[in-house]
């Protein structure tokens, strides 16, 4: 019987690998950014899964609610940070893509001299 | 029970990730990415991380998509009233994607 | 070549993962916590007074990370503004304002805005009680501004006011953190304000105030990002952009 | 008592304040005074840290639950280097960066870069390390794209893509560490890794090396560096080559050496260091663009430093850190002077600088001195540091060490040839006689950097009492 955590680990690594593969193989600059975002989602799932326990409950004190069997709140806090940082990088990259387009009229990496590698 | 829902969403997520990365139209890739984030948020609710879910939905799904859409508009040739129609947009991006794919392992 | 490199790298990564990290896939889902999370849950009521443990960690236990996170947003908003200043065209005009949004859309957007802002404020204010807090709340407020832009309204974005808010909220965060220097331990970001009654709105010491600062900062920065990207050259074409 | 937290708080508050005030004068004053004050504070703390590390408690919460920070001798030394360099570079920027409505933003981003640099040397928490790394990367991306020329935008994008891949790897590594240790404090992770499966630790170490290696420009993941360092404004090239990559190198090495002590990464590091030396020198040799040449030279110099650090001996670590100090001074001076060469001739190509030495005699002389020290010409600082590294390597012995010595020596020959070529061009034939010397603030800044590399050798005796505890910081987490 496969466990929830195993599924989540598998999914997260699949997303990370799909995303990074896209970053390395695509030539369209926007697709590169999309790939990074896919990888980011994968990372977020990976981190959240670290804190998951079987049948875990939300770690919030509320009147009349049991305070046992809570999931680990630390990875959730880390993911919040990671999401915001990911957005900062994405916004900056996309602005850069727009500027590159304004300069060269293309978002194809193979047609921009400095982006071939 | 949770396991099966998680499994279902996981399969959905991986499919969407592949679609977002390899779809022909750039516009649909962006929308699929947005949906991917939204389903990831759903996953976070299931694994008891609502704080992450609400942030992922607000930032990953909504705001990132806004910036992506702005980028799509900005990276199109001289935007005119006509080019705003979704059909036209899909065509142009589709062409771009095809021309990329035609190049073999260079 | 790039595809090949990518494939090779990813293939290697996957193989390595499967071969050498059995710990990642082997175990069943754990049934109890064996990490610092357990100790944090045990101490959060005394240390932070926040009912939402994730909020307690974000704002207090790992408050320095959050300060860094706010800084990341700050610096990337700066970067977007610097880069966007190079645009020659004005997307705002061609994108939304060119075709009339229509009466219903325009007034609908204007009508919705205060409510969305209100929800944002609610989410920020209840960050220590329920899921949410400064980041999603701030994003909601920024979204409200974007909805108005989206309806084709020619809004003049007050850039100077936004940068004033950014700076002030950042200084406010640091100032609230520096209050900790007055406390017994003289440590930055210590929660020295009165904690109030656990699980009520007026509790958790400085956490709601920090989240308010974060909310203001996130809202103003994201508004800046969206605004400069939609109506980029606010210096050169400001005149053309004005209402007829 | 003033807390060492000021290293993080002060530049950050300065950046926020600048944006709030939005005046050029205020921004300039803040960005000169903040690092200057921190440098003085750093010097005043150094004696205490030489005795033992000063732990800093954040948010009144002790180590595993909160974020542990600590100021040790290595941290204080690096912080002083960063603070002093940035004062001089801001001074240079005051005349070099164009006046315009973005100038305030330039100084704000530089201050945030400083915040992250200080944060990196202070933090003992692996996720906090990630956050500061991201801030460092993002502010570097922005500064690289500052001139918004085609080359600058391309370089910045390339840098960003590699940096983002790096941070993905870094997060995977953090996830592996948290799963093993249940804690994010480096000390706890080190303990947990001692008993974790070996393959697991290797996986975490490799992903970590890939993650932070991008910013530290460690050999296989440094393809962004020549583009980024050459197309950034020269003041930024000086920041990036002068202390950012060094800082990233020291932090990377320290974490690999302590947290991942369970696996012996040193031989691997030696190999990539030697590869970096050879690749850097050979690529620099063929360059026609002055700043690109200097950037490739940075790759090889980083290789030399990494080689010295990864020898694993005390002498090697000390020599590597001395070389780091020398390189910070010399490379900053070279980039800053190159900035004015480009400003005065409007060209980046070395061949266009024919006879420039007669028009900018002081600058050209300073350039020559810094270049000589970088090569390792006898009376200058660079000679002693390089000699120490070679001696330490010879003392270690072993095939890899001797191969490293051979590579560094042959690299030195190449470096001498291409840098002398630049100097020969500068003094080739007297062109028109009009003087176009650097502006005064820039000249002062460059002269001070050059003074470090010229008189650095005199510092060595007094440095030797401090370098021991500083080098010890590479192997401990206190």
mmCIF file of C-alpha atoms in Angstrom, chain B residues 1-102:
data_model
loop_
_atom_site.group_PDB
_atom_site.id
_atom_site.type_symbol
_atom_site.label_atom_id
_atom_site.label_comp_id
_atom_site.label_asym_id
_atom_site.label_seq_id
_atom_site.Cartn_x
_atom_site.Cartn_y
_atom_site.Cartn_z
ATOM 1 C CA UNK B 1 -9.441 8.277 1.511
ATOM 2 C CA UNK B 2 -7.102 11.256 1.539
ATOM 3 C CA UNK B 3 -4.493 9.082 -0.127
ATOM 4 C CA UNK B 4 -6.700 8.479 -3.152
ATOM 5 C CA UNK B 5 -7.621 12.134 -3.549
ATOM 6 C CA UNK B 6 -3.952 13.039 -3.208
ATOM 7 C CA UNK B 7 -3.066 10.426 -5.810
ATOM 8 C CA UNK B 8 -5.696 11.799 -8.191
ATOM 9 C CA UNK B 9 -4.516 15.384 -7.773
ATOM 10 C CA UNK B 10 -0.897 14.300 -8.103
ATOM 11 C CA UNK B 11 -1.558 12.646 -11.446
ATOM 12 C CA UNK B 12 -3.418 15.779 -12.503
ATOM 13 C CA UNK B 13 -0.512 17.971 -11.407
ATOM 14 C CA UNK B 14 2.068 15.985 -13.333
ATOM 15 C CA UNK B 15 -0.118 15.996 -16.437
ATOM 16 C CA UNK B 16 -0.578 19.731 -16.158
ATOM 17 C CA UNK B 17 3.127 20.275 -15.617
ATOM 18 C CA UNK B 18 3.890 18.392 -18.815
ATOM 19 C CA UNK B 19 1.161 20.317 -20.621
ATOM 20 C CA UNK B 20 2.418 23.667 -19.329
ATOM 21 C CA UNK B 21 5.946 22.920 -20.430
ATOM 22 C CA UNK B 22 5.211 21.329 -23.806
ATOM 23 C CA UNK B 23 1.924 22.860 -24.972
ATOM 24 C CA UNK B 24 2.077 24.623 -28.312
ATOM 25 C CA UNK B 25 0.361 27.832 -27.364
ATOM 26 C CA UNK B 26 2.175 30.050 -24.934
ATOM 27 C CA UNK B 27 -1.073 31.561 -23.697
ATOM 28 C CA UNK B 28 -2.519 28.201 -22.746
ATOM 29 C CA UNK B 29 0.770 27.233 -21.117
ATOM 30 C CA UNK B 30 0.406 30.228 -18.825
ATOM 31 C CA UNK B 31 -3.187 29.390 -17.983
ATOM 32 C CA UNK B 32 -2.272 25.754 -17.331
ATOM 33 C CA UNK B 33 0.494 26.944 -15.025
ATOM 34 C CA UNK B 34 -2.068 29.003 -13.140
ATOM 35 C CA UNK B 35 -4.353 25.991 -12.808
ATOM 36 C CA UNK B 36 -1.398 23.909 -11.687
ATOM 37 C CA UNK B 37 -0.799 26.361 -8.857
ATOM 38 C CA UNK B 38 -4.464 26.272 -7.941
ATOM 39 C CA UNK B 39 -4.502 22.484 -7.725
ATOM 40 C CA UNK B 40 -1.293 22.580 -5.722
ATOM 41 C CA UNK B 41 -3.142 24.888 -3.329
ATOM 42 C CA UNK B 42 -5.905 22.277 -3.100
ATOM 43 C CA UNK B 43 -3.253 19.687 -2.297
ATOM 44 C CA UNK B 44 -1.926 21.893 0.469
ATOM 45 C CA UNK B 45 -5.373 22.102 2.013
ATOM 46 C CA UNK B 46 -5.547 18.306 1.986
ATOM 47 C CA UNK B 47 -2.210 17.933 3.760
ATOM 48 C CA UNK B 48 -3.302 20.384 6.465
ATOM 49 C CA UNK B 49 -1.289 23.414 5.383
ATOM 50 C CA UNK B 50 -3.978 26.073 4.836
ATOM 51 C CA UNK B 51 -1.551 28.947 5.305
ATOM 52 C CA UNK B 52 0.492 27.671 2.400
ATOM 53 C CA UNK B 53 -2.641 27.052 0.370
ATOM 54 C CA UNK B 54 -3.966 30.575 0.727
ATOM 55 C CA UNK B 55 -0.578 32.072 -0.118
ATOM 56 C CA UNK B 56 -0.064 29.769 -3.081
ATOM 57 C CA UNK B 57 -3.533 30.620 -4.399
ATOM 58 C CA UNK B 58 -3.011 34.363 -3.998
ATOM 59 C CA UNK B 59 0.588 34.630 -5.189
ATOM 60 C CA UNK B 60 1.326 31.526 -7.249
ATOM 61 C CA UNK B 61 -2.002 31.288 -8.971
ATOM 62 C CA UNK B 62 -3.318 34.850 -9.231
ATOM 63 C CA UNK B 63 -0.488 37.330 -9.146
ATOM 64 C CA UNK B 64 2.079 35.285 -11.072
ATOM 65 C CA UNK B 65 -0.480 34.779 -13.808
ATOM 66 C CA UNK B 66 -1.128 38.521 -13.955
ATOM 67 C CA UNK B 67 2.562 39.159 -14.522
ATOM 68 C CA UNK B 68 2.752 36.343 -17.091
ATOM 69 C CA UNK B 69 -0.195 37.735 -19.008
ATOM 70 C CA UNK B 70 1.371 41.188 -18.992
ATOM 71 C CA UNK B 71 4.546 39.619 -20.317
ATOM 72 C CA UNK B 72 2.584 37.879 -23.075
ATOM 73 C CA UNK B 73 1.040 41.192 -24.119
ATOM 74 C CA UNK B 74 4.359 42.952 -24.076
ATOM 75 C CA UNK B 75 6.130 40.316 -26.124
ATOM 76 C CA UNK B 76 3.700 40.490 -29.018
ATOM 77 C CA UNK B 77 4.207 42.580 -32.128
ATOM 78 C CA UNK B 78 2.774 46.073 -31.936
ATOM 79 C CA UNK B 79 -0.409 45.360 -30.030
ATOM 80 C CA UNK B 80 -3.470 46.527 -31.898
ATOM 81 C CA UNK B 81 -7.160 46.172 -31.208
ATOM 82 C CA UNK B 82 -7.318 43.056 -33.433
ATOM 83 C CA UNK B 83 -4.460 41.174 -31.845
ATOM 84 C CA UNK B 84 -6.360 41.155 -28.587
ATOM 85 C CA UNK B 85 -8.649 38.416 -29.750
ATOM 86 C CA UNK B 86 -7.711 35.106 -28.175
ATOM 87 C CA UNK B 87 -7.755 33.271 -31.488
ATOM 88 C CA UNK B 88 -5.147 35.510 -33.008
ATOM 89 C CA UNK B 89 -2.991 35.249 -29.934
ATOM 90 C CA UNK B 90 -3.058 31.476 -29.967
ATOM 91 C CA UNK B 91 -2.094 31.468 -33.643
ATOM 92 C CA UNK B 92 0.920 33.664 -33.197
ATOM 93 C CA UNK B 93 2.209 31.787 -30.214
ATOM 94 C CA UNK B 94 1.502 28.532 -31.961
ATOM 95 C CA UNK B 95 3.630 29.608 -34.867
ATOM 96 C CA UNK B 96 6.424 30.576 -32.574
ATOM 97 C CA UNK B 97 6.246 27.231 -30.804
ATOM 98 C CA UNK B 98 6.256 25.318 -34.062
ATOM 99 C CA UNK B 99 9.248 27.140 -35.416
ATOM 100 C CA UNK B 100 11.082 26.241 -32.257
ATOM 101 C CA UNK B 101 10.161 22.606 -32.525
ATOM 102 C CA UNK B 102 11.236 22.336 -36.134
#
